[in-house]
CSV table of C-alpha atoms in Angstrom, one decimal:
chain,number,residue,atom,x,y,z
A,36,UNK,CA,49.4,-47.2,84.8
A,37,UNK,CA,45.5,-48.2,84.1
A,38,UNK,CA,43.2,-46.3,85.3
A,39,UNK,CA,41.9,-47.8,88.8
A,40,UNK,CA,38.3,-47.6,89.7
A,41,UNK,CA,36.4,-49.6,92.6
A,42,UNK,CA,39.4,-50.2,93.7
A,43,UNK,CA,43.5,-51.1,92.7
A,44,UNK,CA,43.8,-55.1,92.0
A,45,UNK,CA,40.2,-55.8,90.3
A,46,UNK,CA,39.8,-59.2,89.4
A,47,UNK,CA,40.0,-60.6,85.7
A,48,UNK,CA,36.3,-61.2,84.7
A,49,UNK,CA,35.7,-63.2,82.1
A,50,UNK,CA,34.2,-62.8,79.4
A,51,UNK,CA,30.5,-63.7,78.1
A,52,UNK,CA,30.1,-65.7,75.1
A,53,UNK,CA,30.2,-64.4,72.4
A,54,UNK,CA,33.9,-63.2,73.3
A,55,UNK,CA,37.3,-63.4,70.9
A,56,UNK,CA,38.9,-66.5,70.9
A,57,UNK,CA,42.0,-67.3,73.0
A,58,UNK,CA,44.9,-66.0,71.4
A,59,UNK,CA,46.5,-69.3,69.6
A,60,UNK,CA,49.8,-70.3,70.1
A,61,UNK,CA,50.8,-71.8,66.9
A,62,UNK,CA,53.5,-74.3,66.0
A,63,UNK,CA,56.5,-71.7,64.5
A,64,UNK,CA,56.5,-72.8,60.9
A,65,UNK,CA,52.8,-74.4,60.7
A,66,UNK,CA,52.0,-72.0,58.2
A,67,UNK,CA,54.3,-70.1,55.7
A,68,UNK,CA,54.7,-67.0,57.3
A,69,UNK,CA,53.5,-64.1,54.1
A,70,UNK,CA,55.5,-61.0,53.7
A,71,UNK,CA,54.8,-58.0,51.8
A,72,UNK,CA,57.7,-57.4,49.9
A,73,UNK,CA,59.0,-59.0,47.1
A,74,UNK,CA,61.6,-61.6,47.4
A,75,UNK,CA,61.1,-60.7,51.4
A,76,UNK,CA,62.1,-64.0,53.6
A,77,UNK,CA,59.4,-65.2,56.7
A,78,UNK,CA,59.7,-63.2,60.0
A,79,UNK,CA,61.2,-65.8,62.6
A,80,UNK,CA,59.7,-65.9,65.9
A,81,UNK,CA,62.2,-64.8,68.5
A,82,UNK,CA,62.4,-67.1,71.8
A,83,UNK,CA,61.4,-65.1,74.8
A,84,UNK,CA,64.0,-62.7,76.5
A,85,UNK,CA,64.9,-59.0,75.9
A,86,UNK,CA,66.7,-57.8,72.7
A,87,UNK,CA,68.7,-54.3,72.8
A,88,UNK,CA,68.0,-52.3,69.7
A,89,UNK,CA,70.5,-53.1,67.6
A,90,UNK,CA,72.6,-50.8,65.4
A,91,UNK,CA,72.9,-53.4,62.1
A,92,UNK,CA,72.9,-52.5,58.8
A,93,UNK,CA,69.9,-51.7,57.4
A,94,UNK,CA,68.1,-54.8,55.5
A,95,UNK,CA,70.1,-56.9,57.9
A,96,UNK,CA,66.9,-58.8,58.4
A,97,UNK,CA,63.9,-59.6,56.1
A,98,UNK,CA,60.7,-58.4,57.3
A,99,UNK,CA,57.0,-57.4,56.3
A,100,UNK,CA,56.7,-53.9,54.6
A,101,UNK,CA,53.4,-52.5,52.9
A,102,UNK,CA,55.1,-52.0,49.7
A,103,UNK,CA,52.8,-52.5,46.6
A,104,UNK,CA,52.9,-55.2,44.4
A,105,UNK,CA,54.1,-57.9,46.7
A,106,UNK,CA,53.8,-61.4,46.0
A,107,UNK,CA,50.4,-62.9,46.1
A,108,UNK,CA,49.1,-64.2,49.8
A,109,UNK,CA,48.6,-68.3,49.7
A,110,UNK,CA,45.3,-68.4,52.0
A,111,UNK,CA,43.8,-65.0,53.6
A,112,UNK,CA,44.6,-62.5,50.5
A,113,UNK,CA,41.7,-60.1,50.2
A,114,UNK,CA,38.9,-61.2,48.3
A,115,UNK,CA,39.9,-64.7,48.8
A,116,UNK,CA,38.0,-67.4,51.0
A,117,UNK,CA,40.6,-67.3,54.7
A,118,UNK,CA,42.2,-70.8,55.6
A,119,UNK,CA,39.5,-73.3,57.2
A,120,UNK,CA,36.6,-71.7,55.1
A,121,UNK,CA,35.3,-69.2,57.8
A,122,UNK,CA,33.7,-66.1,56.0
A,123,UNK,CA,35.8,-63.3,54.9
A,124,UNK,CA,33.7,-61.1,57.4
A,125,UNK,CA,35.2,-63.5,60.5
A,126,UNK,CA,38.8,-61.6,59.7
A,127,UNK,CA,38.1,-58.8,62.2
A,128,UNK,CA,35.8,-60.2,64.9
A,129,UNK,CA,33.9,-58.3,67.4
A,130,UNK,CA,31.9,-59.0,70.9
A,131,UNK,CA,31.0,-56.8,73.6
A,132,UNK,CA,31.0,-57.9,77.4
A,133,UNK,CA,28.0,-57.3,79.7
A,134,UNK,CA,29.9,-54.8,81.4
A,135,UNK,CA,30.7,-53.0,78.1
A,136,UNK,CA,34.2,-54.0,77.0
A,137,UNK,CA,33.9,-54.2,73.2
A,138,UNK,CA,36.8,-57.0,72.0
A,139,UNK,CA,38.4,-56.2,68.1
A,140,UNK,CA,40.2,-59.2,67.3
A,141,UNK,CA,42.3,-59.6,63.6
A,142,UNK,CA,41.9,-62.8,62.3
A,143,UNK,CA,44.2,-63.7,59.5
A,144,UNK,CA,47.0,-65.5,61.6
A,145,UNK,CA,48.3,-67.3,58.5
A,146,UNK,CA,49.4,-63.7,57.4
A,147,UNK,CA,50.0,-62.7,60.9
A,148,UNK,CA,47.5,-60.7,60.6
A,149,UNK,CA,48.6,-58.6,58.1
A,150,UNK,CA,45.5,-55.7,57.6
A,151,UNK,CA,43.7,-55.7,54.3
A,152,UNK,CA,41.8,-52.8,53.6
A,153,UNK,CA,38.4,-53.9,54.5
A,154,UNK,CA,40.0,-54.7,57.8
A,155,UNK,CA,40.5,-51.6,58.0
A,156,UNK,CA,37.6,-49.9,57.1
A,157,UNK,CA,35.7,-52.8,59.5
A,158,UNK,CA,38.3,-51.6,62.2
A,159,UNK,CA,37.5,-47.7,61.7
A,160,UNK,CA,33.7,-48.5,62.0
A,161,UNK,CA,34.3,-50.3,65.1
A,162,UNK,CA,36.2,-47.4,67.1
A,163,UNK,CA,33.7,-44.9,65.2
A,164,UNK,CA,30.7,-47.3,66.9
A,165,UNK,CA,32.6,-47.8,70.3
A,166,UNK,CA,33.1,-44.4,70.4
A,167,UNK,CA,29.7,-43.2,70.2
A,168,UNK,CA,28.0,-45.9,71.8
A,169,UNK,CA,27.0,-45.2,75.8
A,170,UNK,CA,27.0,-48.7,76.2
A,171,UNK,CA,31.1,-49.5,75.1
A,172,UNK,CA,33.4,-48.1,77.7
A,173,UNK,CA,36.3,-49.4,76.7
A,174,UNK,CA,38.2,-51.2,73.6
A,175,UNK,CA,40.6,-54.2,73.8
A,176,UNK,CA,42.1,-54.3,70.4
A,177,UNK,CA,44.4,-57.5,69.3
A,178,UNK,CA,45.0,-60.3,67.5
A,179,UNK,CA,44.9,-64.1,67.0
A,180,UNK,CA,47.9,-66.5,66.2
A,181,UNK,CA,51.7,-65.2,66.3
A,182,UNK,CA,51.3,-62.3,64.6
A,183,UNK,CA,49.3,-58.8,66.6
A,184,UNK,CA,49.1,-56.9,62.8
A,185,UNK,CA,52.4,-57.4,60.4
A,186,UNK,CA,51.5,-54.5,58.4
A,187,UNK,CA,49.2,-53.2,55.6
A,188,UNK,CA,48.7,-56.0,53.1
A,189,UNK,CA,47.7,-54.6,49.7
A,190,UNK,CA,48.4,-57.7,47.7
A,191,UNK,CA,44.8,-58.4,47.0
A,192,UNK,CA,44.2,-54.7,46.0
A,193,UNK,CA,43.3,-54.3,42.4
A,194,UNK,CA,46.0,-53.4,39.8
A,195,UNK,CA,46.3,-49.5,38.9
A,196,UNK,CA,43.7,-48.9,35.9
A,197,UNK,CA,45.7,-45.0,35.0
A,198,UNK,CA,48.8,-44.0,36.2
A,199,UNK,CA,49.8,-43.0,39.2
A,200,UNK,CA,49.4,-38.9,39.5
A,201,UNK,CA,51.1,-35.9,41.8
A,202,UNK,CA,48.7,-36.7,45.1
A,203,UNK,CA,47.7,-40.2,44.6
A,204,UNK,CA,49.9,-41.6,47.6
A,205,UNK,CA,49.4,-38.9,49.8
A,206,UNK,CA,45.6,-39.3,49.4
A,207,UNK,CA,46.4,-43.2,49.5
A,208,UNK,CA,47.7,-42.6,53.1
A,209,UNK,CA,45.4,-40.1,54.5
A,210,UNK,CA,42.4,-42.3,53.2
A,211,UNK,CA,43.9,-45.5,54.6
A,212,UNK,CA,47.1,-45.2,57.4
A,213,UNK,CA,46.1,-42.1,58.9
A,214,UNK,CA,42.2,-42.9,59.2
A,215,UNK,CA,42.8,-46.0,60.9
A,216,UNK,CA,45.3,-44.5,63.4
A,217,UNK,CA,43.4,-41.2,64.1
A,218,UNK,CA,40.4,-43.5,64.9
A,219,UNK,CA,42.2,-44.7,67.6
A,220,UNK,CA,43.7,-41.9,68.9
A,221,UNK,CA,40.3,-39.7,68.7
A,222,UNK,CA,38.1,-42.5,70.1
A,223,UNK,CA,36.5,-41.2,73.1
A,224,UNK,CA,36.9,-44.9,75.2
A,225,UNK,CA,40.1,-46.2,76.4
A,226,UNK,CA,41.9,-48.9,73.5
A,227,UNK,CA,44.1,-50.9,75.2
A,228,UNK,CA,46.5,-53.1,72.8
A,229,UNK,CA,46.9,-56.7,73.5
A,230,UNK,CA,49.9,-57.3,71.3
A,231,UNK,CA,50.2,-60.9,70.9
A,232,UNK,CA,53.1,-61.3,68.5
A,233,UNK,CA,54.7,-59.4,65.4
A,234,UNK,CA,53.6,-55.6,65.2
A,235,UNK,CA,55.1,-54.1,62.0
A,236,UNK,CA,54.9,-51.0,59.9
A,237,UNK,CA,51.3,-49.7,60.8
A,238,UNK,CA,50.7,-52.8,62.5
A,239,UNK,CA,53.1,-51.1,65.8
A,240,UNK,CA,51.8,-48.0,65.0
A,241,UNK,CA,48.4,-49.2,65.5
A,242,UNK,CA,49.7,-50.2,68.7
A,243,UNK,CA,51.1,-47.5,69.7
A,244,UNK,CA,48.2,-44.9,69.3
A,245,UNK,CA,45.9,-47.1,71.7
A,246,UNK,CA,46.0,-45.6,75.3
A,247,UNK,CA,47.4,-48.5,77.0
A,248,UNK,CA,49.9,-51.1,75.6
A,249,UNK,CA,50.1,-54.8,77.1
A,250,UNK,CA,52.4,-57.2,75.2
A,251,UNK,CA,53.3,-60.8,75.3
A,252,UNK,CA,56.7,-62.0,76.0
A,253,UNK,CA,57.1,-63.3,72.3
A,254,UNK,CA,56.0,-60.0,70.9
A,255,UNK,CA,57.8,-57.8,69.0
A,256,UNK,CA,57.9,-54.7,67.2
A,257,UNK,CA,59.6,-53.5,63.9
A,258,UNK,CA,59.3,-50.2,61.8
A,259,UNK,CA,59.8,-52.1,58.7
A,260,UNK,CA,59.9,-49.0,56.2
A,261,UNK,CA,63.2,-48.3,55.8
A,262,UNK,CA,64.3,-51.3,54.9
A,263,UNK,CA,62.1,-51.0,51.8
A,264,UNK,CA,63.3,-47.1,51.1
A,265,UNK,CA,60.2,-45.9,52.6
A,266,UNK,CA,59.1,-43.3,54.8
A,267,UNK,CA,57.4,-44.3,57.7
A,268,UNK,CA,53.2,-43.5,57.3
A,269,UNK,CA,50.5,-44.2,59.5
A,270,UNK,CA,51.4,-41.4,62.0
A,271,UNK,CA,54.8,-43.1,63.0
A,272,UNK,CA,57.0,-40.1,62.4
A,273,UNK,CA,54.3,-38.3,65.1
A,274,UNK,CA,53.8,-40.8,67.4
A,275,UNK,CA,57.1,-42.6,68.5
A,276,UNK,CA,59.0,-39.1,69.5
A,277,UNK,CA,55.9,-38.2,71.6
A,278,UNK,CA,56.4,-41.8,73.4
A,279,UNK,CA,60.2,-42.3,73.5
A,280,UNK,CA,61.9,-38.8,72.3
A,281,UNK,CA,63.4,-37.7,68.6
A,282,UNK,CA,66.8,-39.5,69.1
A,283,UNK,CA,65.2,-43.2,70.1
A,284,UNK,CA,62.8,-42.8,67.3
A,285,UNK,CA,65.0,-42.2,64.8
A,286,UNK,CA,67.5,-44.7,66.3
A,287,UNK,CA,64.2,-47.4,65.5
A,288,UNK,CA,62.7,-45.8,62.2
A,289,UNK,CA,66.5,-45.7,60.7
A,290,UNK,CA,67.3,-49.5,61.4
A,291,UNK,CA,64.6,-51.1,61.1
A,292,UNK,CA,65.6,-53.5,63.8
A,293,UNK,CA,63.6,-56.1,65.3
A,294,UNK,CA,62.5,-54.7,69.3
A,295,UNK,CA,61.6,-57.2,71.8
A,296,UNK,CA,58.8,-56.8,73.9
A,297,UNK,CA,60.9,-56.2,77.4
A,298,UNK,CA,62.8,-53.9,75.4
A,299,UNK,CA,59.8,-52.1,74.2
A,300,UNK,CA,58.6,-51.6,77.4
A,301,UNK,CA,61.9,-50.5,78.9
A,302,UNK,CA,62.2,-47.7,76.7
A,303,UNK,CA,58.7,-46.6,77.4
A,304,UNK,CA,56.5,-48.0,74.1
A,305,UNK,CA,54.9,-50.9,76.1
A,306,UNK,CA,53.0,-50.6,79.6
A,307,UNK,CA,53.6,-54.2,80.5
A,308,UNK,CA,54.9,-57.3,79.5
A,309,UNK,CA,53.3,-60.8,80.6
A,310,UNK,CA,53.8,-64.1,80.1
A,311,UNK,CA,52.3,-65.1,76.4
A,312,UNK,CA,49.9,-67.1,78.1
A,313,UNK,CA,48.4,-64.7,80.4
A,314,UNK,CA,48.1,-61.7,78.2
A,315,UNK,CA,44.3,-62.2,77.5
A,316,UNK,CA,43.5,-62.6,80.8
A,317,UNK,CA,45.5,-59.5,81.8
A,318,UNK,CA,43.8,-57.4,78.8
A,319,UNK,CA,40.7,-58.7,80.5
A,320,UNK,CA,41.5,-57.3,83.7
A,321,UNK,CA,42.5,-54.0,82.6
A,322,UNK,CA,39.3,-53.6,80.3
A,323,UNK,CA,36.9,-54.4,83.1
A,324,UNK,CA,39.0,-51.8,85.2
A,325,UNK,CA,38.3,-48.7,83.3
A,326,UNK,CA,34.5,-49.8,81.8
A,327,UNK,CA,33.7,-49.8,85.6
A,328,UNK,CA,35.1,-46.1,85.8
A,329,UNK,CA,33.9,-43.0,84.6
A,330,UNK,CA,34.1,-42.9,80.9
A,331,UNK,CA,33.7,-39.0,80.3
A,332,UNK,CA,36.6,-38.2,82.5
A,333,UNK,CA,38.4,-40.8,81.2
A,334,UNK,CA,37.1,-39.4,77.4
A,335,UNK,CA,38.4,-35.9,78.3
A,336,UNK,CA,41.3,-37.2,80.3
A,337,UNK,CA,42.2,-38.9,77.2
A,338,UNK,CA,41.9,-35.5,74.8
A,339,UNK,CA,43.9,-33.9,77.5
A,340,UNK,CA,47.0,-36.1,77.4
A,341,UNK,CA,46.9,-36.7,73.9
A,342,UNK,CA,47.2,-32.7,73.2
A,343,UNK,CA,49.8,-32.1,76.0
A,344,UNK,CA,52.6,-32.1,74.4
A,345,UNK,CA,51.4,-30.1,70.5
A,346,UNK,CA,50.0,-27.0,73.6
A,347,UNK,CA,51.7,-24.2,74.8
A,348,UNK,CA,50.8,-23.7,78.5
A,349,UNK,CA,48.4,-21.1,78.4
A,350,UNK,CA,46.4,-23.5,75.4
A,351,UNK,CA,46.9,-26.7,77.8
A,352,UNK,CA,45.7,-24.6,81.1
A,353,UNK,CA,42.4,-23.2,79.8
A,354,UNK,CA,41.6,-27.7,78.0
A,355,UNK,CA,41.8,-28.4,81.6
A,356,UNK,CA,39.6,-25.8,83.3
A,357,UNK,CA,37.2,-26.0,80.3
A,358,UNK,CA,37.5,-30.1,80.8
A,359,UNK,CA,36.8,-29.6,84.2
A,360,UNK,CA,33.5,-27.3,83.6
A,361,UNK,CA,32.1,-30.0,81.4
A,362,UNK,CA,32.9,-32.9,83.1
A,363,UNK,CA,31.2,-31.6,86.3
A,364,UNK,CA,27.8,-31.8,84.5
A,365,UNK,CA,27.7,-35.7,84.3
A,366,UNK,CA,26.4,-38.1,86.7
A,367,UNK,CA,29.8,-40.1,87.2
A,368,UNK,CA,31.2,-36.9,88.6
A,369,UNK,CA,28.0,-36.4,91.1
A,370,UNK,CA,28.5,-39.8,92.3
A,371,UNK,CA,32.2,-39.3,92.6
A,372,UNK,CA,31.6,-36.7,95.0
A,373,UNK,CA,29.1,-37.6,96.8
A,374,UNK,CA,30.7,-41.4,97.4
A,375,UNK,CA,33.3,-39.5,98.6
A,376,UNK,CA,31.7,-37.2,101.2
A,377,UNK,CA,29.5,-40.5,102.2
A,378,UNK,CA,33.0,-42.7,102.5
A,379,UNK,CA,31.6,-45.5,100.0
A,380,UNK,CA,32.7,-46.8,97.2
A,381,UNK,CA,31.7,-45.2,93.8
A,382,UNK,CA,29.4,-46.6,91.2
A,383,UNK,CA,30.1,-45.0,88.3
A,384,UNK,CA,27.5,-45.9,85.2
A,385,UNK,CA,29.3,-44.0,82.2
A,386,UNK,CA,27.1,-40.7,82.0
C-alpha cells in the first residue's frame, strides 16, 4: 500500500509542463515489433484479462531476450537517429513536478522500449541525481507505447575487437544489469513503476526492484532467459523469491511464460492493476502522495524493508533503533510530532 500522507485518498495532481507524455496506445501491429534474438517472432499483445502461469514447454512462445548478436533494430538501434527524427537524447526523458516528483520515461516504443546502454547509464544518473537531490522526493519510472522495457538491447553495441576472456560476462553484468537495478533499489526516494505494457528480461526486473509497482491491464511480464539457455541477470534470481517465494520463482524463471498483469498482482509482484487508460493518472496520484510525506523516513523505511529479509533478528532490531535515532534529528519528524500533539495536519518539507 503507498505510503499516505496529508491524508488517505489525495487527489491526482497533474503535472506541470514540462511532464512525460501520455502513455500512447498504439495500433497492435503499427510498427514491427523488434526482438533480440535471432530468428525470434514479434511479442503479441495479449487482450485484457488474467492469464494463469502456464506450465508449457519452454520456447513455446517467442519473446525478447538480451542475447548478443541479435538482428539489427529497423528505427531506434543505438547510435541510430529514433523514428520521427527526435534526438537520440529524447529516448529516456525526464521532468520534475513543482512538488518534486521527477518522471523517467523510455522512449523507444518502436522497440518497446527495449534499453540500450546509454539508456541505461542516462537511467543510473537519473536515480543517482534523484537520489541526492533535496528537491526529488519521489521517482515515477515508465514507459511510452506498448512496451514498459522488453529487455536489454545490445544490437547496436559494437562488435568484439579480442576474444571473449574468463570474466568478461560477469564484468559485462555487474557493469550493466546489476548497476541499473541496484540504482533502484539503493535510491534513497520512493520509484514507483508505471508498467505500461511488455516488461521482459531486465525490463520486469527493473520493475520489480522499484518500491511500488502499478500496472496497466494490457501489461505483462516475461523472464525471457531461459528460453534462450540463459541464466537470469539483472538481480532476478535475488529479487523474485524475496517478492513471491523460491517455488513461484522458479515456476516463472523455468518457463518463461508470458504473466498477465492481474496475475502478477495476484501472486504478489504487482501493487495494482488499473485500467490502461488510467495508469498515468494513478502513477500521478501515488507520486504526489509520498513527495508530500517525509522523505527520510520514507529513505530509511525503504533501507529497512529492503534488508529485512538478508538480517538475522538481532542485525534487523538494532537498523531500526539506529533508524529511529537518526531519523528523529530531521525536521519532518519535529513537525510530525508536534502536528500531532497540536491535532493538525502535518506539513512535511523533506528534511
Amino acid at each position: 500500500m503507498p505510503v499516505s500522507a496529508g491524508g488517505a485518498g489525495a487527489e491526482p495532481v497533474r503535472r506541470e509542463t514540462p511532464g512525460p507524455e501520455p502513455v500512447r496506445k498504439e495500433a497492435v501491429g503499427a510498427e514491427p515489433v523488434p526482438t533480440e534474438a535471432v530468428g525470434a517472432e514479434p511479442v503479441p499483445r495479449e487482450t485484457p484479462g488474467p492469464e494463469p502461469v502456464r506450465k508449457e514447454a519452454v520456447g513455446a512462445e517467442p519473446v525478447p531476450t538480451e542475447a548478443v548478436g541479435a538482428e539489427p533494430v529497423r528505427a531506434g538501434a543505438a547510435g541510430a537517429e529514433p523514428a520521427g527524427g527526435a534526438h537520440r537524447d529524447d529516448t529516456v526523458r525526464h521532468s520534475t513536478t513543482a512538488s518534486g516528483v521527477s518522471w523517467i520515461t523510455l522512449n523507444r516504443p518502436e522497440t518497446l522500449n527495449a534499453l540500450t546502454p546509454e539508456q541505461r547509464e542516462r537511467v543510473i544518473a537519473l536515480l543517482t541525481d534523484a537520489s541526492a537531490d533535496p528537491a526529488v522526493r519521489a521517482v515515477v519510472l515508465t514507459g511510452t507505447g506498448r512496451g514498459f522495457c522488453a529487455g536489454a538491447d545490445l544490437r547496436g553495441a559494437p562488435d568484439r575487437v579480442r576474444e571473449r576472456l574468463p570474466g568478461d560476462v560477469a564484468r559485462t553484468v555487474r557493469l550493466g544489469a546489476q548497476r541499473l537495478v541496484a540504482a533502484v533499489l539503493d535510491c534513497e526516494k520512493p520509484v514507483i513503476a508505471a508498467v505500461n505494457g511488455t516488461a521482459a528480461g531486465i525490463g520486469a526486473h527493473l520493475a520489480f526492484a522499484c518500491d511500488l509497482v502499478l500496472a496497466a491491464d494490457t501489461a505483462r511480464f516475461i523472464e525471457v532467459f531461459v528460453r534462450r539457455g540463459l541464466v537470469p541477470d539483472g538481480g532476478g534470481a535475488y529479487l523474485l523469491p524475496r517478492l513471491v517465494g523460491p517455488q513461484r520463482a522458479k515456476e516463472l524463471m523455468f518457463f518463461g511464460d508470458a504473466l498477465s498483469a492481474a496475475d502478477a498482482e495476484r501472486i504478489g509482484l504487482v501493487n495494482r492493476t488499473v485500467e490502461e487508460a488510467e495508469l498515468e493518472a494513478v502513477a500521478a496520484a501515488w507520486a504526489e502522495r509520498l513527495a508530500a510525506g517525509p522523505t527520510r523516513a520514507l529513505a530509511l523505511t525503504k533501507q529497512l524493508v529492503n534488508d529485512a529479509l538478508t538480517s538475522d533478528r538481532t542485525t534487523a532490531f538494532a537498523a531500526e533503533a539506529a533508524a529511529q535515532e537518526i531519523n528523529m534529528t530531521t525536521r519532518d519528524a519535529v513537525e510530525g510530532v508536534a502536528s500531532f500533539t497540536e491535532r493538525r495536519t502535518p506539513d512535511f518539507q523533506g528534511r
